[in-house]
């Protein structure tokens, strides 16, 4: 099993460009998440999907959109990239949603390092 | 919203010394999780604490959950170079991670 995979690993964008970050998991998990990680700020939740067909905003959703394409895949789209979106993006999955008080550990992908110039 | 504060931000130790990181929440947590992230890597789940006053051990790592379920700690006994990385706590209520404690170990 590959676990959680993310593409691309690295990306450089110019301000105003758009792109989609891809994430897939092969663990048959219901819930998936997108985080960004900035130095000194830990992980911040952008969006999450409790189950196929549902998505919800996290702590920092502005400037992003997501699509839960099917149970395996959860993509993150930047419509008009800004330098403030320079960060490392992590996708994660868990067997079920944690926000409802569930006790499920998250499995993280390797991350995408995005630079916006 | 819930705030999860983690201290210290950085800790540098000599190999063999002990290390402790603390996680404090402004609200009562239903549970708390701990993750480790090696330099250049991704977070990896270590453990979850659920019960008030709970203590769990994993080899040299000891995890505690406070009686009021508002704080937690991770203690490493006799650090090794393999312990290098950033340790994060995460409160379950709204998925807020602490900023992490970055541990470096001098051989």
PDB file of N, CA and C in Angstrom, chain B residues 22-83:
ATOM      1  N   UNK B  22       5.499  20.580  26.341  1.00  0.00           N
ATOM      2  CA  UNK B  22       4.209  20.741  26.993  1.00  0.00           C
ATOM      3  C   UNK B  22       3.189  21.313  26.014  1.00  0.00           C
ATOM      4  N   UNK B  23       1.974  20.854  26.165  1.00  0.00           N
ATOM      5  CA  UNK B  23       0.878  21.312  25.326  1.00  0.00           C
ATOM      6  C   UNK B  23      -0.251  21.775  26.231  1.00  0.00           C
ATOM      7  N   UNK B  24      -0.710  23.025  26.035  1.00  0.00           N
ATOM      8  CA  UNK B  24      -1.746  23.587  26.893  1.00  0.00           C
ATOM      9  C   UNK B  24      -2.895  24.112  26.053  1.00  0.00           C
ATOM     10  N   UNK B  25      -4.112  23.761  26.456  1.00  0.00           N
ATOM     11  CA  UNK B  25      -5.298  24.193  25.739  1.00  0.00           C
ATOM     12  C   UNK B  25      -6.099  25.170  26.574  1.00  0.00           C
ATOM     13  N   UNK B  26      -6.773  26.096  25.897  1.00  0.00           N
ATOM     14  CA  UNK B  26      -7.629  27.053  26.604  1.00  0.00           C
ATOM     15  C   UNK B  26      -8.973  26.429  26.958  1.00  0.00           C
ATOM     16  N   UNK B  27      -9.279  25.297  26.340  1.00  0.00           N
ATOM     17  CA  UNK B  27     -10.541  24.621  26.635  1.00  0.00           C
ATOM     18  C   UNK B  27     -10.283  23.144  26.937  1.00  0.00           C
ATOM     19  N   UNK B  28     -11.247  22.508  27.515  1.00  0.00           N
ATOM     20  CA  UNK B  28     -11.129  21.083  27.813  1.00  0.00           C
ATOM     21  C   UNK B  28     -11.149  20.279  26.522  1.00  0.00           C
ATOM     22  N   UNK B  29     -10.234  19.346  26.426  1.00  0.00           N
ATOM     23  CA  UNK B  29     -10.117  18.537  25.230  1.00  0.00           C
ATOM     24  C   UNK B  29     -10.794  17.189  25.421  1.00  0.00           C
ATOM     25  N   UNK B  30     -11.377  16.662  24.351  1.00  0.00           N
ATOM     26  CA  UNK B  30     -11.931  15.310  24.451  1.00  0.00           C
ATOM     27  C   UNK B  30     -10.793  14.293  24.377  1.00  0.00           C
ATOM     28  N   UNK B  31      -9.787  14.596  23.581  1.00  0.00           N
ATOM     29  CA  UNK B  31      -8.588  13.765  23.560  1.00  0.00           C
ATOM     30  C   UNK B  31      -7.462  14.589  22.955  1.00  0.00           C
ATOM     31  N   UNK B  32      -6.278  14.084  23.034  1.00  0.00           N
ATOM     32  CA  UNK B  32      -5.134  14.789  22.466  1.00  0.00           C
ATOM     33  C   UNK B  32      -4.252  13.778  21.758  1.00  0.00           C
ATOM     34  N   UNK B  33      -3.682  14.204  20.659  1.00  0.00           N
ATOM     35  CA  UNK B  33      -2.793  13.340  19.898  1.00  0.00           C
ATOM     36  C   UNK B  33      -1.419  13.986  19.816  1.00  0.00           C
ATOM     37  N   UNK B  34      -0.420  13.139  19.671  1.00  0.00           N
ATOM     38  CA  UNK B  34       0.953  13.595  19.491  1.00  0.00           C
ATOM     39  C   UNK B  34       1.499  13.027  18.184  1.00  0.00           C
ATOM     40  N   UNK B  35       2.209  13.894  17.452  1.00  0.00           N
ATOM     41  CA  UNK B  35       2.828  13.519  16.188  1.00  0.00           C
ATOM     42  C   UNK B  35       4.299  13.924  16.228  1.00  0.00           C
ATOM     43  N   UNK B  36       5.101  13.201  15.424  1.00  0.00           N
ATOM     44  CA  UNK B  36       6.506  13.558  15.260  1.00  0.00           C
ATOM     45  C   UNK B  36       6.771  13.791  13.779  1.00  0.00           C
ATOM     46  N   UNK B  37       7.527  14.831  13.497  1.00  0.00           N
ATOM     47  CA  UNK B  37       7.903  15.135  12.123  1.00  0.00           C
ATOM     48  C   UNK B  37       9.419  15.253  12.047  1.00  0.00           C
ATOM     49  N   UNK B  38      10.027  14.337  11.320  1.00  0.00           N
ATOM     50  CA  UNK B  38      11.476  14.418  11.116  1.00  0.00           C
ATOM     51  C   UNK B  38      11.785  15.546  10.144  1.00  0.00           C
ATOM     52  N   UNK B  39      12.974  16.127  10.198  1.00  0.00           N
ATOM     53  CA  UNK B  39      13.337  17.202   9.267  1.00  0.00           C
ATOM     54  C   UNK B  39      13.121  16.775   7.824  1.00  0.00           C
ATOM     55  N   UNK B  40      12.353  17.584   7.086  1.00  0.00           N
ATOM     56  CA  UNK B  40      12.080  17.289   5.683  1.00  0.00           C
ATOM     57  C   UNK B  40      11.008  16.240   5.475  1.00  0.00           C
ATOM     58  N   UNK B  41      10.428  15.734   6.554  1.00  0.00           N
ATOM     59  CA  UNK B  41       9.437  14.669   6.441  1.00  0.00           C
ATOM     60  C   UNK B  41       8.028  15.143   6.718  1.00  0.00           C
ATOM     61  N   UNK B  42       7.161  14.179   6.911  1.00  0.00           N
ATOM     62  CA  UNK B  42       5.779  14.505   7.194  1.00  0.00           C
ATOM     63  C   UNK B  42       5.415  14.055   8.605  1.00  0.00           C
ATOM     64  N   UNK B  43       4.362  14.616   9.199  1.00  0.00           N
ATOM     65  CA  UNK B  43       3.981  14.202  10.560  1.00  0.00           C
ATOM     66  C   UNK B  43       3.588  12.727  10.597  1.00  0.00           C
ATOM     67  N   UNK B  44       4.017  12.080  11.662  1.00  0.00           N
ATOM     68  CA  UNK B  44       3.687  10.671  11.892  1.00  0.00           C
ATOM     69  C   UNK B  44       3.053  10.544  13.264  1.00  0.00           C
ATOM     70  N   UNK B  45       1.937   9.887  13.315  1.00  0.00           N
ATOM     71  CA  UNK B  45       1.195   9.706  14.554  1.00  0.00           C
ATOM     72  C   UNK B  45       2.009   8.925  15.574  1.00  0.00           C
ATOM     73  N   UNK B  46       2.032   9.421  16.817  1.00  0.00           N
ATOM     74  CA  UNK B  46       2.710   8.708  17.891  1.00  0.00           C
ATOM     75  C   UNK B  46       1.710   8.032  18.822  1.00  0.00           C
ATOM     76  N   UNK B  47       0.745   8.835  19.316  1.00  0.00           N
ATOM     77  CA  UNK B  47      -0.144   8.285  20.340  1.00  0.00           C
ATOM     78  C   UNK B  47      -1.350   9.182  20.521  1.00  0.00           C
ATOM     79  N   UNK B  48      -2.359   8.657  21.153  1.00  0.00           N
ATOM     80  CA  UNK B  48      -3.552   9.419  21.502  1.00  0.00           C
ATOM     81  C   UNK B  48      -3.874   9.167  22.972  1.00  0.00           C
ATOM     82  N   UNK B  49      -4.235  10.229  23.672  1.00  0.00           N
ATOM     83  CA  UNK B  49      -4.633  10.139  25.072  1.00  0.00           C
ATOM     84  C   UNK B  49      -6.083  10.566  25.189  1.00  0.00           C
ATOM     85  N   UNK B  50      -6.835   9.836  25.975  1.00  0.00           N
ATOM     86  CA  UNK B  50      -8.271  10.068  26.045  1.00  0.00           C
ATOM     87  C   UNK B  50      -8.754  10.353  27.474  1.00  0.00           C
ATOM     88  N   UNK B  51      -8.206   9.638  28.423  1.00  0.00           N
ATOM     89  CA  UNK B  51      -8.725   9.706  29.784  1.00  0.00           C
ATOM     90  C   UNK B  51      -7.995  10.743  30.621  1.00  0.00           C
ATOM     91  N   UNK B  52      -8.713  11.367  31.511  1.00  0.00           N
ATOM     92  CA  UNK B  52      -8.146  12.303  32.463  1.00  0.00           C
ATOM     93  C   UNK B  52      -7.039  11.626  33.276  1.00  0.00           C
ATOM     94  N   UNK B  53      -5.876  12.261  33.345  1.00  0.00           N
ATOM     95  CA  UNK B  53      -4.770  11.710  34.107  1.00  0.00           C
ATOM     96  C   UNK B  53      -4.043  10.547  33.457  1.00  0.00           C
ATOM     97  N   UNK B  54      -4.365  10.267  32.217  1.00  0.00           N
ATOM     98  CA  UNK B  54      -3.789   9.095  31.544  1.00  0.00           C
ATOM     99  C   UNK B  54      -2.290   9.247  31.328  1.00  0.00           C
ATOM    100  N   UNK B  55      -1.570   8.151  31.502  1.00  0.00           N
ATOM    101  CA  UNK B  55      -0.140   8.092  31.238  1.00  0.00           C
ATOM    102  C   UNK B  55       0.125   6.883  30.345  1.00  0.00           C
ATOM    103  N   UNK B  56       0.831   7.129  29.253  1.00  0.00           N
ATOM    104  CA  UNK B  56       1.191   6.038  28.354  1.00  0.00           C
ATOM    105  C   UNK B  56       2.680   6.102  28.059  1.00  0.00           C
ATOM    106  N   UNK B  57       3.273   4.942  27.880  1.00  0.00           N
ATOM    107  CA  UNK B  57       4.707   4.892  27.594  1.00  0.00           C
ATOM    108  C   UNK B  57       4.952   4.138  26.304  1.00  0.00           C
ATOM    109  N   UNK B  58       5.930   4.639  25.555  1.00  0.00           N
ATOM    110  CA  UNK B  58       6.439   3.963  24.369  1.00  0.00           C
ATOM    111  C   UNK B  58       7.961   3.993  24.496  1.00  0.00           C
ATOM    112  N   UNK B  59       8.512   2.908  24.997  1.00  0.00           N
ATOM    113  CA  UNK B  59       9.967   2.809  25.186  1.00  0.00           C
ATOM    114  C   UNK B  59      10.454   3.996  26.022  1.00  0.00           C
ATOM    115  N   UNK B  60      11.226   4.904  25.461  1.00  0.00           N
ATOM    116  CA  UNK B  60      11.758   6.039  26.225  1.00  0.00           C
ATOM    117  C   UNK B  60      10.814   7.232  26.262  1.00  0.00           C
ATOM    118  N   UNK B  61       9.668   7.151  25.607  1.00  0.00           N
ATOM    119  CA  UNK B  61       8.721   8.255  25.551  1.00  0.00           C
ATOM    120  C   UNK B  61       7.594   8.040  26.547  1.00  0.00           C
ATOM    121  N   UNK B  62       7.283   9.059  27.328  1.00  0.00           N
ATOM    122  CA  UNK B  62       6.176   9.024  28.279  1.00  0.00           C
ATOM    123  C   UNK B  62       5.232  10.165  27.972  1.00  0.00           C
ATOM    124  N   UNK B  63       3.974   9.837  27.793  1.00  0.00           N
ATOM    125  CA  UNK B  63       2.940  10.810  27.462  1.00  0.00           C
ATOM    126  C   UNK B  63       1.975  10.913  28.642  1.00  0.00           C
ATOM    127  N   UNK B  64       1.590  12.162  28.956  1.00  0.00           N
ATOM    128  CA  UNK B  64       0.640  12.377  30.053  1.00  0.00           C
ATOM    129  C   UNK B  64      -0.484  13.290  29.596  1.00  0.00           C
ATOM    130  N   UNK B  65      -1.673  13.043  30.111  1.00  0.00           N
ATOM    131  CA  UNK B  65      -2.838  13.899  29.876  1.00  0.00           C
ATOM    132  C   UNK B  65      -3.266  14.414  31.237  1.00  0.00           C
ATOM    133  N   UNK B  66      -3.426  15.725  31.356  1.00  0.00           N
ATOM    134  CA  UNK B  66      -3.722  16.316  32.640  1.00  0.00           C
ATOM    135  C   UNK B  66      -5.072  15.907  33.201  1.00  0.00           C
ATOM    136  N   UNK B  67      -5.198  16.082  34.501  1.00  0.00           N
ATOM    137  CA  UNK B  67      -6.442  15.706  35.167  1.00  0.00           C
ATOM    138  C   UNK B  67      -7.634  16.496  34.625  1.00  0.00           C
ATOM    139  N   UNK B  68      -7.413  17.761  34.310  1.00  0.00           N
ATOM    140  CA  UNK B  68      -8.480  18.608  33.780  1.00  0.00           C
ATOM    141  C   UNK B  68      -8.631  18.483  32.267  1.00  0.00           C
ATOM    142  N   UNK B  69      -7.816  17.655  31.651  1.00  0.00           N
ATOM    143  CA  UNK B  69      -7.830  17.449  30.196  1.00  0.00           C
ATOM    144  C   UNK B  69      -7.629  18.764  29.441  1.00  0.00           C
ATOM    145  N   UNK B  70      -6.773  19.625  30.000  1.00  0.00           N
ATOM    146  CA  UNK B  70      -6.439  20.879  29.328  1.00  0.00           C
ATOM    147  C   UNK B  70      -4.960  20.947  28.984  1.00  0.00           C
ATOM    148  N   UNK B  71      -4.184  19.999  29.469  1.00  0.00           N
ATOM    149  CA  UNK B  71      -2.770  20.015  29.146  1.00  0.00           C
ATOM    150  C   UNK B  71      -2.233  18.602  29.006  1.00  0.00           C
ATOM    151  N   UNK B  72      -1.096  18.530  28.331  1.00  0.00           N
ATOM    152  CA  UNK B  72      -0.467  17.244  28.083  1.00  0.00           C
ATOM    153  C   UNK B  72       1.033  17.454  27.977  1.00  0.00           C
ATOM    154  N   UNK B  73       1.779  16.385  28.186  1.00  0.00           N
ATOM    155  CA  UNK B  73       3.221  16.488  28.046  1.00  0.00           C
ATOM    156  C   UNK B  73       3.780  15.233  27.402  1.00  0.00           C
ATOM    157  N   UNK B  74       4.917  15.436  26.750  1.00  0.00           N
ATOM    158  CA  UNK B  74       5.685  14.331  26.176  1.00  0.00           C
ATOM    159  C   UNK B  74       7.092  14.432  26.754  1.00  0.00           C
ATOM    160  N   UNK B  75       7.528  13.370  27.389  1.00  0.00           N
ATOM    161  CA  UNK B  75       8.848  13.341  28.004  1.00  0.00           C
ATOM    162  C   UNK B  75       9.670  12.239  27.350  1.00  0.00           C
ATOM    163  N   UNK B  76      10.879  12.594  26.928  1.00  0.00           N
ATOM    164  CA  UNK B  76      11.803  11.605  26.365  1.00  0.00           C
ATOM    165  C   UNK B  76      12.959  11.428  27.337  1.00  0.00           C
ATOM    166  N   UNK B  77      13.207  10.219  27.743  1.00  0.00           N
ATOM    167  CA  UNK B  77      14.311   9.899  28.644  1.00  0.00           C
ATOM    168  C   UNK B  77      15.548   9.550  27.829  1.00  0.00           C
ATOM    169  N   UNK B  78      16.663  10.116  28.223  1.00  0.00           N
ATOM    170  CA  UNK B  78      17.943   9.787  27.589  1.00  0.00           C
ATOM    171  C   UNK B  78      17.866   9.907  26.069  1.00  0.00           C
ATOM    172  N   UNK B  79      17.743  11.139  25.598  1.00  0.00           N
ATOM    173  CA  UNK B  79      17.556  11.373  24.159  1.00  0.00           C
ATOM    174  C   UNK B  79      18.664  10.746  23.326  1.00  0.00           C
ATOM    175  N   UNK B  80      18.274  10.378  22.117  1.00  0.00           N
ATOM    176  CA  UNK B  80      19.213   9.855  21.135  1.00  0.00           C
ATOM    177  C   UNK B  80      19.106  10.723  19.879  1.00  0.00           C
ATOM    178  N   UNK B  81      20.091  10.599  18.996  1.00  0.00           N
ATOM    179  CA  UNK B  81      20.062  11.422  17.776  1.00  0.00           C
ATOM    180  C   UNK B  81      18.848  11.085  16.914  1.00  0.00           C
ATOM    181  N   UNK B  82      18.329   9.897  17.055  1.00  0.00           N
ATOM    182  CA  UNK B  82      17.140   9.517  16.286  1.00  0.00           C
ATOM    183  C   UNK B  82      15.865  10.224  16.760  1.00  0.00           C
ATOM    184  N   UNK B  83      15.958  10.893  17.905  1.00  0.00           N
ATOM    185  CA  UNK B  83      14.790  11.621  18.421  1.00  0.00           C
ATOM    186  C   UNK B  83      14.639  13.007  17.785  1.00  0.00           C
TER     187      UNK B  83
END
